[in-house]
Structures are given as C-alpha cells and as structure tokens.
Short mmCIF file of C-alpha atoms in Angstrom, two decimals:
data_model
loop_
_atom_site.label_atom_id
_atom_site.label_comp_id
_atom_site.label_asym_id
_atom_site.label_seq_id
_atom_site.Cartn_x
_atom_site.Cartn_y
_atom_site.Cartn_z
CA MET I 1 17.67 -19.93 6.62
CA ASN I 2 20.01 -19.14 4.08
CA ILE I 3 19.95 -15.97 1.76
CA THR I 4 21.78 -14.82 -1.20
CA LEU I 5 21.12 -11.41 -2.25
CA THR I 6 23.14 -8.69 -3.91
CA VAL I 7 23.83 -5.67 -1.67
CA ASN I 8 25.78 -2.89 -3.35
CA GLY I 9 26.78 -4.63 -6.29
CA GLN I 10 28.57 -7.47 -4.18
CA THR I 11 26.42 -11.09 -3.87
CA LEU I 12 26.52 -12.66 -0.52
CA THR I 13 25.16 -15.69 1.17
CA ARG I 14 24.35 -15.40 5.08
CA ASP I 15 22.30 -17.90 7.61
CA VAL I 16 19.76 -15.42 9.24
CA ALA I 17 16.47 -16.22 11.32
CA PRO I 18 13.39 -15.93 9.71
CA TYR I 19 12.26 -13.05 11.99
CA LEU I 20 15.15 -10.91 11.70
CA LEU I 21 14.11 -7.52 9.91
CA LEU I 22 15.81 -6.20 6.77
CA ALA I 23 16.75 -3.13 8.60
CA ASP I 24 18.73 -5.21 11.44
CA PHE I 25 20.12 -7.61 8.79
CA LEU I 26 22.04 -4.50 7.04
CA ARG I 27 23.16 -2.83 10.06
CA ASP I 28 23.92 -5.61 12.54
CA GLU I 29 24.66 -8.32 10.18
CA LEU I 30 26.78 -6.44 7.15
CA ARG I 31 27.21 -3.24 9.31
CA LEU I 32 25.86 -1.20 6.78
CA THR I 33 24.58 1.54 9.44
CA GLY I 34 23.91 4.23 6.76
CA THR I 35 20.48 2.94 6.88
CA HIS I 36 18.68 4.39 10.08
CA VAL I 37 15.79 3.15 11.97
CA GLY I 38 14.16 5.83 13.18
CA CYS I 39 10.54 4.67 14.09
CA ASP I 40 10.59 1.38 13.55
CA THR I 41 6.85 1.64 12.46
CA THR I 42 6.80 2.13 8.94
CA GLN I 43 6.01 5.78 9.36
CA CYS I 44 9.47 8.00 9.49
CA GLY I 45 11.46 6.69 6.13
CA CYS I 46 14.40 6.76 7.65
CA CYS I 47 15.06 2.87 6.93
CA ILE I 48 14.39 3.21 2.73
CA ILE I 49 16.93 1.58 0.73
CA HIS I 50 16.47 0.20 -3.02
CA LEU I 51 14.62 -3.38 -3.38
CA ASN I 52 15.18 -4.21 -6.92
CA GLU I 53 15.50 -0.36 -8.17
CA LYS I 54 12.06 0.24 -5.90
CA ALA I 55 12.11 2.23 -2.78
CA VAL I 56 10.86 0.23 0.19
CA LYS I 57 11.05 0.74 3.80
CA SER I 58 13.49 -2.12 5.35
CA CYS I 59 12.35 -1.80 8.87
CA THR I 60 9.11 -3.47 7.47
CA MET I 61 10.51 -6.45 5.86
CA LEU I 62 11.86 -9.71 6.97
CA ALA I 63 15.68 -10.32 5.80
CA VAL I 64 14.11 -14.11 4.33
CA GLN I 65 11.78 -11.71 2.17
CA ALA I 66 14.91 -10.41 0.23
CA ASP I 67 16.14 -13.38 -0.56
CA GLY I 68 17.45 -13.50 -4.55
CA ALA I 69 16.86 -9.67 -4.36
CA GLN I 70 19.13 -6.82 -5.47
CA LEU I 71 19.52 -4.12 -2.74
CA THR I 72 20.98 -0.70 -2.73
CA THR I 73 21.69 0.92 0.41
CA ILE I 74 22.86 4.54 1.37
CA GLU I 75 26.38 3.22 0.87
CA GLY I 76 25.78 1.95 -2.53
CA LEU I 77 24.26 4.83 -4.20
CA ALA I 78 27.47 6.80 -5.28
CA ARG I 79 29.74 5.42 -7.78
CA ALA I 80 32.84 3.74 -7.10
CA ASP I 81 35.09 6.30 -7.82
CA GLY I 82 33.32 8.49 -5.48
CA THR I 83 31.08 10.17 -7.75
CA LEU I 84 28.29 11.42 -5.81
CA HIS I 85 24.15 10.69 -7.40
CA PRO I 86 23.07 13.60 -8.72
CA VAL I 87 20.33 13.48 -5.33
CA GLN I 88 23.01 13.85 -3.07
CA GLU I 89 25.04 16.34 -4.55
CA ALA I 90 21.84 18.22 -4.75
CA PHE I 91 21.13 17.96 -1.18
CA ARG I 92 24.66 19.28 -0.48
CA ASP I 93 23.65 22.09 -3.11
CA HIS I 94 20.61 23.12 -1.60
CA HIS I 95 21.24 22.15 2.10
CA GLY I 96 18.85 19.37 2.24
CA LEU I 97 19.77 18.19 5.48
CA GLN I 98 20.53 19.34 9.46
CA CYS I 99 20.92 17.00 11.82
CA GLY I 100 21.74 14.43 9.10
CA PHE I 101 19.06 11.08 10.81
CA CYS I 102 16.78 11.19 8.03
CA THR I 103 18.69 11.87 5.21
CA PRO I 104 19.88 8.14 3.87
CA GLY I 105 16.06 7.83 3.69
CA MET I 106 15.60 10.99 2.02
CA VAL I 107 18.34 10.50 -0.37
CA MET I 108 17.09 7.08 -1.24
CA MET I 109 13.41 8.11 -1.54
CA GLY I 110 14.56 11.24 -3.73
CA ALA I 111 16.31 8.75 -5.77
CA ASP I 112 13.29 6.90 -6.08
CA ILE I 113 11.36 9.85 -7.09
CA VAL I 114 13.32 10.81 -9.62
CA ARG I 115 14.15 8.04 -11.18
CA ARG I 116 9.98 7.49 -11.58
CA LEU I 117 9.04 11.03 -12.18
CA PRO I 118 11.68 13.08 -14.10
CA GLY I 119 10.78 16.92 -13.82
CA ALA I 120 8.04 16.35 -11.15
CA ASP I 121 6.68 19.97 -9.37
CA GLU I 122 7.38 20.74 -5.84
CA GLU I 123 3.19 19.42 -5.15
CA THR I 124 4.18 16.08 -6.61
CA ILE I 125 7.60 15.68 -4.55
CA ARG I 126 5.74 16.73 -1.47
CA HIS I 127 2.97 14.15 -1.84
CA GLN I 128 5.76 11.72 -2.87
CA LEU I 129 7.61 12.73 0.69
CA GLU I 130 4.47 11.95 2.74
CA GLY I 131 6.34 8.38 4.25
CA ASN I 132 9.50 10.49 4.92
CA ILE I 133 9.42 12.99 8.34
CA CYS I 134 12.38 15.13 8.95
CA ARG I 135 12.36 16.76 12.00
CA CYS I 136 14.94 19.57 11.51
CA THR I 137 14.74 20.79 7.99
CA GLY I 138 11.13 22.16 7.64
CA TYR I 139 11.66 20.17 4.10
CA GLN I 140 12.15 23.21 2.23
CA GLY I 141 16.06 22.29 1.06
CA ILE I 142 14.87 18.60 1.09
CA VAL I 143 12.29 19.70 -1.64
CA GLU I 144 14.20 21.77 -3.73
CA ALA I 145 17.05 19.63 -3.80
CA ILE I 146 14.69 16.78 -5.16
CA MET I 147 13.27 19.27 -7.75
CA ASP I 148 16.49 20.25 -9.19
CA ALA I 149 17.49 16.81 -9.28
CA SER I 150 14.66 15.70 -11.20
CA SER I 151 14.31 18.71 -13.20
CA GLN I 152 17.97 17.99 -14.27
CA ALA I 153 16.99 13.96 -14.94
CA LYS I 154 14.49 15.40 -17.08
CA ALA I 155 16.77 17.59 -19.15
CA SER I 156 19.33 14.92 -19.68
CA MET O 1 8.88 -10.45 17.19
CA GLN O 2 8.32 -13.56 18.24
CA ALA O 3 10.01 -16.46 16.62
CA PHE O 4 7.74 -18.49 13.67
CA THR O 5 8.58 -20.91 11.08
CA TYR O 6 8.95 -19.31 7.49
CA HIS O 7 7.35 -21.01 4.19
CA ARG O 8 7.93 -19.93 0.93
CA PRO O 9 5.75 -21.87 -1.55
CA THR O 10 5.74 -21.61 -5.13
CA ASP O 11 2.44 -22.92 -5.80
CA LEU O 12 -1.37 -22.83 -4.25
CA THR O 13 -1.65 -26.55 -3.62
CA GLU O 14 1.33 -26.24 -1.44
CA VAL O 15 0.08 -23.43 0.58
CA VAL O 16 -3.29 -25.41 1.25
CA LYS O 17 -1.33 -27.90 2.53
CA ILE O 18 1.06 -25.75 5.13
CA LEU O 19 -2.29 -24.09 6.46
CA ALA O 20 -3.69 -27.49 6.88
CA ASP O 21 -0.56 -29.22 8.97
CA CYS O 22 0.23 -26.04 11.19
CA GLU O 23 -1.04 -25.13 14.47
CA ASP O 24 -1.44 -21.20 13.85
CA PRO O 25 -0.54 -20.09 10.50
CA LYS O 26 -0.74 -16.78 8.50
CA LEU O 27 -0.20 -15.58 4.83
CA LEU O 28 1.84 -12.97 4.19
CA ALA O 29 1.17 -10.98 1.52
CA GLY O 30 3.38 -7.51 1.29
CA GLY O 31 3.52 -7.64 5.04
CA MET O 32 2.64 -3.82 5.45
CA THR O 33 0.03 -4.45 8.03
CA LEU O 34 1.22 -8.08 9.11
CA LEU O 35 4.86 -7.14 10.02
CA PRO O 36 3.87 -4.34 12.45
CA THR O 37 1.20 -6.64 14.06
CA LEU O 38 4.11 -8.93 14.53
CA LYS O 39 6.73 -6.62 15.97
CA GLN O 40 4.26 -5.18 18.54
CA ARG O 41 3.44 -8.76 19.33
CA LEU O 42 -0.16 -8.31 18.54
CA ALA O 43 0.04 -11.70 16.70
CA ALA O 44 2.69 -14.65 17.08
CA PRO O 45 1.58 -16.76 14.21
CA SER O 46 3.55 -20.29 14.60
CA ASP O 47 4.14 -19.90 10.85
CA LEU O 48 4.20 -17.46 8.17
CA ILE O 49 3.35 -18.28 4.65
CA ASP O 50 5.10 -15.75 2.18
CA LEU O 51 2.65 -15.77 -1.32
CA ALA O 52 5.34 -13.49 -3.13
CA ARG O 53 6.92 -16.88 -4.83
CA ILE O 54 3.42 -18.01 -6.36
CA GLN O 55 3.99 -16.67 -9.89
CA ASN O 56 0.24 -16.55 -11.13
CA LEU O 57 -0.91 -14.11 -8.02
CA HIS O 58 0.80 -11.28 -9.66
CA GLY O 59 0.11 -9.20 -12.66
CA ILE O 60 -2.94 -7.19 -14.20
CA CYS O 61 -5.27 -8.37 -17.41
CA GLU O 62 -8.08 -7.60 -19.44
CA ASP O 63 -10.36 -10.58 -19.20
CA LYS O 64 -13.55 -9.55 -21.64
CA SER O 65 -15.21 -6.95 -20.01
CA GLU O 66 -13.56 -7.13 -16.51
CA ILE O 67 -10.16 -5.88 -15.38
CA VAL O 68 -8.01 -8.74 -13.14
CA ILE O 69 -5.53 -7.59 -10.73
CA GLY O 70 -3.69 -10.16 -9.23
CA ALA O 71 -3.84 -10.74 -5.50
CA MET O 72 -0.10 -10.28 -4.79
CA THR O 73 -0.23 -6.80 -7.44
CA CYS O 74 1.62 -4.03 -5.52
CA HIS O 75 -0.51 -0.64 -4.99
CA ALA O 76 2.19 0.89 -7.20
CA ASP O 77 1.70 -1.17 -9.86
CA VAL O 78 -2.42 -0.74 -9.93
CA ALA O 79 -1.53 3.07 -9.84
CA ALA O 80 1.05 3.01 -12.84
CA SER O 81 -0.82 0.28 -14.90
CA ALA O 82 -2.13 2.05 -18.30
CA LEU O 83 -4.49 -0.83 -18.23
CA VAL O 84 -5.95 -0.07 -15.28
CA ARG O 85 -5.98 3.97 -15.74
CA ALA O 86 -7.82 3.45 -19.44
CA PHE O 87 -10.21 1.07 -17.57
CA CYS O 88 -11.18 2.93 -14.86
CA PRO O 89 -8.92 5.90 -13.53
CA ALA O 90 -10.61 5.61 -10.23
CA LEU O 91 -9.19 2.60 -9.37
CA ALA O 92 -5.70 3.71 -10.54
CA ASP O 93 -6.31 6.99 -8.46
CA LEU O 94 -7.08 5.27 -5.30
CA ALA O 95 -4.35 2.94 -5.15
CA GLY O 96 -1.97 5.94 -5.90
CA GLN O 97 -3.32 7.25 -2.74
CA ILE O 98 -3.01 4.59 -0.26
CA GLY O 99 0.10 5.19 2.57
CA ASP O 100 2.92 6.26 0.84
CA PRO O 101 5.45 5.41 -2.26
CA ALA O 102 7.59 2.83 -0.60
CA VAL O 103 4.35 0.80 1.36
CA ARG O 104 2.68 1.23 -2.30
CA HIS O 105 5.88 -0.65 -3.44
CA ARG O 106 5.47 -3.38 -1.15
CA GLY O 107 1.63 -3.51 -0.22
CA THR O 108 -0.52 -5.79 -2.23
CA ILE O 109 -4.37 -5.68 -3.13
CA GLY O 110 -4.90 -9.03 -2.19
CA GLY O 111 -3.45 -8.48 1.20
CA SER O 112 -5.70 -5.12 1.67
CA VAL O 113 -8.91 -6.69 0.79
CA ALA O 114 -8.28 -9.72 2.76
CA ASN O 115 -7.35 -7.67 5.76
CA ALA O 116 -10.41 -5.72 5.86
CA ASP O 117 -9.25 -2.73 7.93
CA PRO O 118 -11.98 -0.41 8.33
CA ALA O 119 -10.10 2.57 7.09
CA ALA O 120 -8.39 0.66 4.11
CA ASP O 121 -9.05 2.06 0.42
CA TYR O 122 -9.27 -0.96 -1.49
CA PRO O 123 -12.71 -2.01 0.32
CA ALA O 124 -14.04 0.71 -1.11
CA ALA O 125 -13.37 0.31 -4.74
CA VAL O 126 -14.24 -3.60 -4.12
CA LEU O 127 -17.67 -2.91 -3.04
CA GLY O 128 -18.18 0.13 -5.10
CA LEU O 129 -17.11 -1.20 -7.93
CA ASN O 130 -18.94 -4.39 -7.65
CA ALA O 131 -15.81 -6.48 -8.09
CA ILE O 132 -15.51 -10.18 -7.34
CA ILE O 133 -13.22 -11.55 -4.89
CA GLU O 134 -11.55 -14.81 -6.83
CA THR O 135 -10.27 -17.61 -4.20
CA ASN O 136 -8.80 -20.41 -4.71
CA GLN O 137 -12.37 -22.19 -3.81
CA ARG O 138 -14.79 -19.69 -5.83
CA ARG O 139 -15.99 -16.62 -6.93
CA ILE O 140 -17.17 -14.12 -3.85
CA LYS O 141 -19.47 -11.27 -4.78
CA ALA O 142 -18.04 -7.98 -3.31
CA ASP O 143 -21.73 -7.43 -1.40
CA ASP O 144 -21.10 -10.54 0.14
CA PHE O 145 -17.45 -10.30 1.16
CA PHE O 146 -17.04 -7.39 4.33
CA THR O 147 -18.83 -8.81 7.08
CA ASP O 148 -17.50 -6.69 9.99
CA LEU O 149 -14.70 -5.25 11.43
CA PHE O 150 -11.63 -6.94 9.89
CA GLU O 151 -13.98 -9.53 9.20
CA THR O 152 -14.45 -11.09 5.68
CA ALA O 153 -16.62 -14.04 4.05
CA LEU O 154 -13.41 -16.07 3.63
CA GLU O 155 -13.37 -19.41 5.24
CA PRO O 156 -10.06 -20.82 7.01
CA GLY O 157 -7.96 -22.66 4.11
CA GLU O 158 -9.36 -20.09 1.46
CA ILE O 159 -6.73 -17.83 -0.09
CA ILE O 160 -7.80 -14.54 -2.52
CA THR O 161 -6.14 -15.33 -5.77
CA ALA O 162 -7.46 -12.16 -7.90
CA LEU O 163 -9.95 -9.45 -8.12
CA ARG O 164 -12.36 -8.88 -11.12
CA PHE O 165 -13.67 -5.66 -11.72
CA PRO O 166 -16.22 -5.15 -14.20
CA ARG O 167 -15.72 -1.41 -16.07
CA PRO O 168 -17.92 1.21 -14.84
CA HIS O 169 -19.42 4.17 -16.99
CA LYS O 170 -18.15 6.82 -14.67
CA ALA O 171 -16.26 6.37 -11.12
CA GLN O 172 -14.91 8.96 -8.75
CA TYR O 173 -13.00 7.80 -5.49
CA GLN O 174 -12.81 10.63 -3.00
CA LYS O 175 -10.93 10.47 0.45
CA PHE O 176 -10.48 12.69 3.65
CA ARG O 177 -7.09 11.13 4.47
CA HIS O 178 -5.53 11.16 7.85
CA PRO O 179 -2.76 13.41 7.62
CA ALA O 180 -0.52 11.48 9.63
CA SER O 181 -1.01 7.57 8.55
CA GLY O 182 -2.76 8.35 5.14
CA TYR O 183 -5.36 5.87 5.64
CA ALA O 184 -8.81 6.74 5.15
CA VAL O 185 -11.09 8.87 7.98
CA VAL O 186 -13.45 8.15 5.17
CA GLY O 187 -13.54 7.20 1.37
CA VAL O 188 -16.36 7.47 -1.02
CA MET O 189 -16.16 5.55 -4.47
CA VAL O 190 -19.21 6.29 -6.40
CA ALA O 191 -19.67 4.61 -9.53
CA GLN O 192 -21.88 4.79 -12.53
CA PHE O 193 -23.36 1.55 -14.20
CA ALA O 194 -25.77 0.88 -16.82
CA GLY O 195 -29.37 1.62 -14.77
CA ALA O 196 -27.66 1.85 -11.26
CA THR O 197 -25.45 4.03 -9.25
CA ARG O 198 -23.55 2.34 -6.60
CA LEU O 199 -21.82 4.35 -3.67
CA ALA O 200 -19.36 2.68 -1.43
CA ILE O 201 -17.99 4.27 1.53
CA THR O 202 -14.72 2.77 3.75
CA GLY O 203 -13.08 4.54 6.65
CA ALA O 204 -16.55 5.44 8.43
CA GLY O 205 -18.37 2.35 9.63
CA PRO O 206 -16.99 -1.09 10.86
CA ASN O 207 -16.65 -2.30 7.24
CA ALA O 208 -17.21 -0.54 3.59
CA PHE O 209 -20.74 -1.03 3.22
CA ARG O 210 -23.53 0.93 0.48
CA PRO O 211 -25.83 3.43 1.81
CA ALA O 212 -29.11 2.47 -0.25
CA ALA O 213 -30.90 5.51 0.66
CA LEU O 214 -27.98 7.45 -1.18
CA GLU O 215 -27.61 5.17 -4.11
CA GLU O 216 -31.57 5.43 -4.62
CA ALA O 217 -31.54 9.21 -4.74
CA LEU O 218 -28.52 8.96 -7.17
CA THR O 219 -30.02 6.65 -9.28
CA ARG O 220 -33.32 8.64 -9.59
CA SER O 221 -31.11 11.61 -10.31
CA PHE O 222 -27.02 11.49 -10.62
CA THR O 223 -26.54 15.10 -9.11
CA ALA O 224 -24.76 16.10 -5.93
CA LYS O 225 -28.22 18.02 -5.01
CA ALA O 226 -30.08 14.66 -4.81
CA LEU O 227 -27.80 14.04 -1.96
CA GLU O 228 -29.11 17.08 0.03
CA GLY O 229 -30.87 16.52 3.21
CA LEU O 230 -30.01 13.02 3.15
CA GLN O 231 -28.02 11.48 6.28
CA LEU O 232 -25.99 8.66 7.54
CA ASP O 233 -26.99 7.14 10.69
CA PRO O 234 -24.11 8.18 13.28
CA ASP O 235 -25.18 5.11 15.46
CA GLU O 236 -23.72 2.58 13.09
CA LEU O 237 -20.25 4.54 12.54
CA LEU O 238 -16.84 4.45 14.19
CA SER O 239 -16.10 6.76 16.54
CA ASP O 240 -12.32 7.36 17.67
CA MET O 241 -9.72 9.95 18.71
CA HIS O 242 -9.61 11.15 15.01
CA ALA O 243 -13.09 12.09 14.11
CA SER O 244 -16.62 11.20 15.83
CA ALA O 245 -19.29 9.24 14.32
CA ALA O 246 -21.36 12.10 13.69
CA TYR O 247 -18.26 14.02 11.87
CA ARG O 248 -17.64 10.92 9.86
CA ALA O 249 -21.57 11.02 8.58
CA HIS O 250 -21.15 14.60 7.53
CA VAL O 251 -17.80 13.98 5.75
CA ALA O 252 -19.01 10.86 3.78
CA LEU O 253 -21.88 13.17 2.41
CA VAL O 254 -19.50 16.06 1.48
CA LEU O 255 -17.24 13.64 -0.41
CA ALA O 256 -20.04 11.85 -1.76
CA GLN O 257 -21.31 14.63 -3.00
CA ARG O 258 -17.70 16.16 -4.60
CA ALA O 259 -17.51 12.55 -6.24
CA VAL O 260 -20.92 13.11 -7.75
CA GLY O 261 -19.87 16.67 -8.93
CA LEU O 262 -16.97 15.63 -10.56
CA ILE O 263 -18.43 12.80 -12.69
CA ALA O 264 -21.97 14.47 -13.63
#
C-alpha cells in the first residue's frame, strides 16, 4: 500500500506492507535509527516520535496509520542549522542521560510535555514520564532537564 | 504479526459492508490493545478495518443535558476537554489516568469500552455515570453492556459510535493503579444523581459491576461511614499475581470510602 507522509519536513511516498510497524518503517526503510525499539510492547517509550505534534509510541502503530501525517523524529528535533531544541540542550546541561538508549524517546516525550505543560512542577513531570523507562540514570537528571526546559518555555 | 488486509473506510456503511464480506475482520480504533495483541500473535484477523477516517466518530459536544463523546476520541482529548471538565471533572480525571501520555494520544474511548478489559478505567465511568452506548444500530444502557470478561452486549456487525453521559450532581473516581502497566488493580467511580447514588467498580471482577449493597447504603446515607462493615464477596472477584480476590475486595471498599469522602 502506498503511503505519503512528511517526516522531519520532507514529504515522501513509499510502498509498505500493511503490517509494517511505524518504528520499523522509520528505522529500516528510512534509516532513521535514532528512534529506538526497547521493549516492542508499548511500555518503555524509546520509540516515541511526534505524530501531528503529539507524542506517540511508534512501535504500536502501523506505518499505514501514519499516511498523510506530519512526523518528527529525534533526527528532526534540532533546527536545520544545528541549534538544539531547548529540551536537548537541557539534557546536556543536566546530564539527563548515561547509556543513551532511552534518550531519543525521553527527549521527544520531554518536548511534548514542555509544549503541553509549560512550567510543570516535578511531580507532574514524573507522572508524565510514566511511559518512559530508563535503566541507568535513576531519572533525576532527566526530570531536572525537563523541568528546566519547561520553566524556560513558561518564561518565554 | 501475521499478514492481513488493511481497510480505511470513510463512512460506517462501508465498515458494515466490509465486516460482512470478510472472513475474520477486526475493527481498529486506537490500536493500544489490538496492535500488541497482533504482535504477540494472540489474534490473527484476516482484515483490519481502521476507523480513524470516519469523521463523525471524532469529537466532544454537549447535547441538551448530556455530553456526547465520539467513539474515536482519544483519552488525551477527553482529559483536556474544557467541556468534559466543566460537565463532570471525574470523567476528565479518569481519562487522564489511563496508561501514559503517549498511549492517551492514541487510545480511544470507543476502543476501550468495546474491548471491555476487566482492568480498564472507562467501564467504571460508563457504568458509574449511567452512560448510554450509542452504536450504528441502537442505544444500549450501561447496565446492559458489560456482560463478562472481555464480553459485551455488542452484536457482530455492531459498532460503537459515541458515548452519552448524563450530568451527575457530583462524582469521583479513585484508582489503585498498577505501577507498571497503569491499569486499574481496582478503580471505583462514585456518582450522585437526583435521588440515587451509583457506584461502579472496575479491575476487581471479570467485568465492571455495581455492588447493590454499597449503593443502597450510600443512597440511605452518603457518608464514608455508611460503607463501614460492608463487604464484597471475594468469590466473585479476580485473583492474579498482582492481587488476590480478598485484597481486591478490601481495596475496592477503601477506594469507595475515599471517593465518597471527597464528595461528601
């Protein structure tokens, strides 16, 4: 089945099998391997991307369901000139990662939280991260990074 | 995942026709349960019918004294709806506690209600708030809808189109959330309507249910104290690795008292 979608600002058409998962489409067909598949069971959040500006788990969507949609993956979050998204910058400032496997999903979820809930407090952010699992950091740096970006978003 | 034919109809007449023509079709709403089920090969439908492009299944509106939520409305939209929050804050709160934010961006009210997972949150709202389930064929009362584990009153070829909620005087949803899955180990919706109190429990039994003894006690006296000494029969509840039936019976009563305490 032919699908046409916009990924990181670029519109493309591909012929895909109906059962191809969106995460596999991004990684295997488009070679956008920044989107990670951790659990493949909708738990870990490593595969989070933005679908029409909303965070979704791309391992639990079919590529055909994204026909006509606007997608942003971790590769498309920074500006074209290389300026990092404020959440990416904050992850660097607050050491919001160790091994880095969960990081693309954490950053995409973080950007979604900052967009929806500017100025969110720590408790809110921890609840909002319920669908993202990190096995290294203990979450402290991640939460601090998102809080920082969130308070910046409110101030601006 | 096994191969299937994918359909993306734009109106319900087309859906009904595809349902009738296919060997083993499944309706796809948000896919938050169905897609993991297909990935684990616990189901292998011949055809998947995606309801996403049927415009009149989306959205929230007020109709006289009721709020009408289209079957394909996602949990995040219900949770964030100013209309729902003004009408029944407990319903918005419940929607905001389902799964996680990314799941709430995809999962739908119609999909959840049709699936009738024993640990899903929405069945407590539908039953506790005395909602009407609208389908392409008829209107079904919440009391007649949830019949057993993953079983509902829906007939083959019948599709949920919307959920209609009457306005309660006051309502509260209390949930003991499974820390990993986010599902309700037990969830209790308490709602006050003119002359009657409704109390619906999800997570504890094979399907959401209303314990008559608890409702009667609350209709007589709407206080947490009125529930003291009452018990649910553990023989009718679920037992699994997460919680025994006796534990679920106890937690349900505690949550019911908390919900009442927050309203009274």
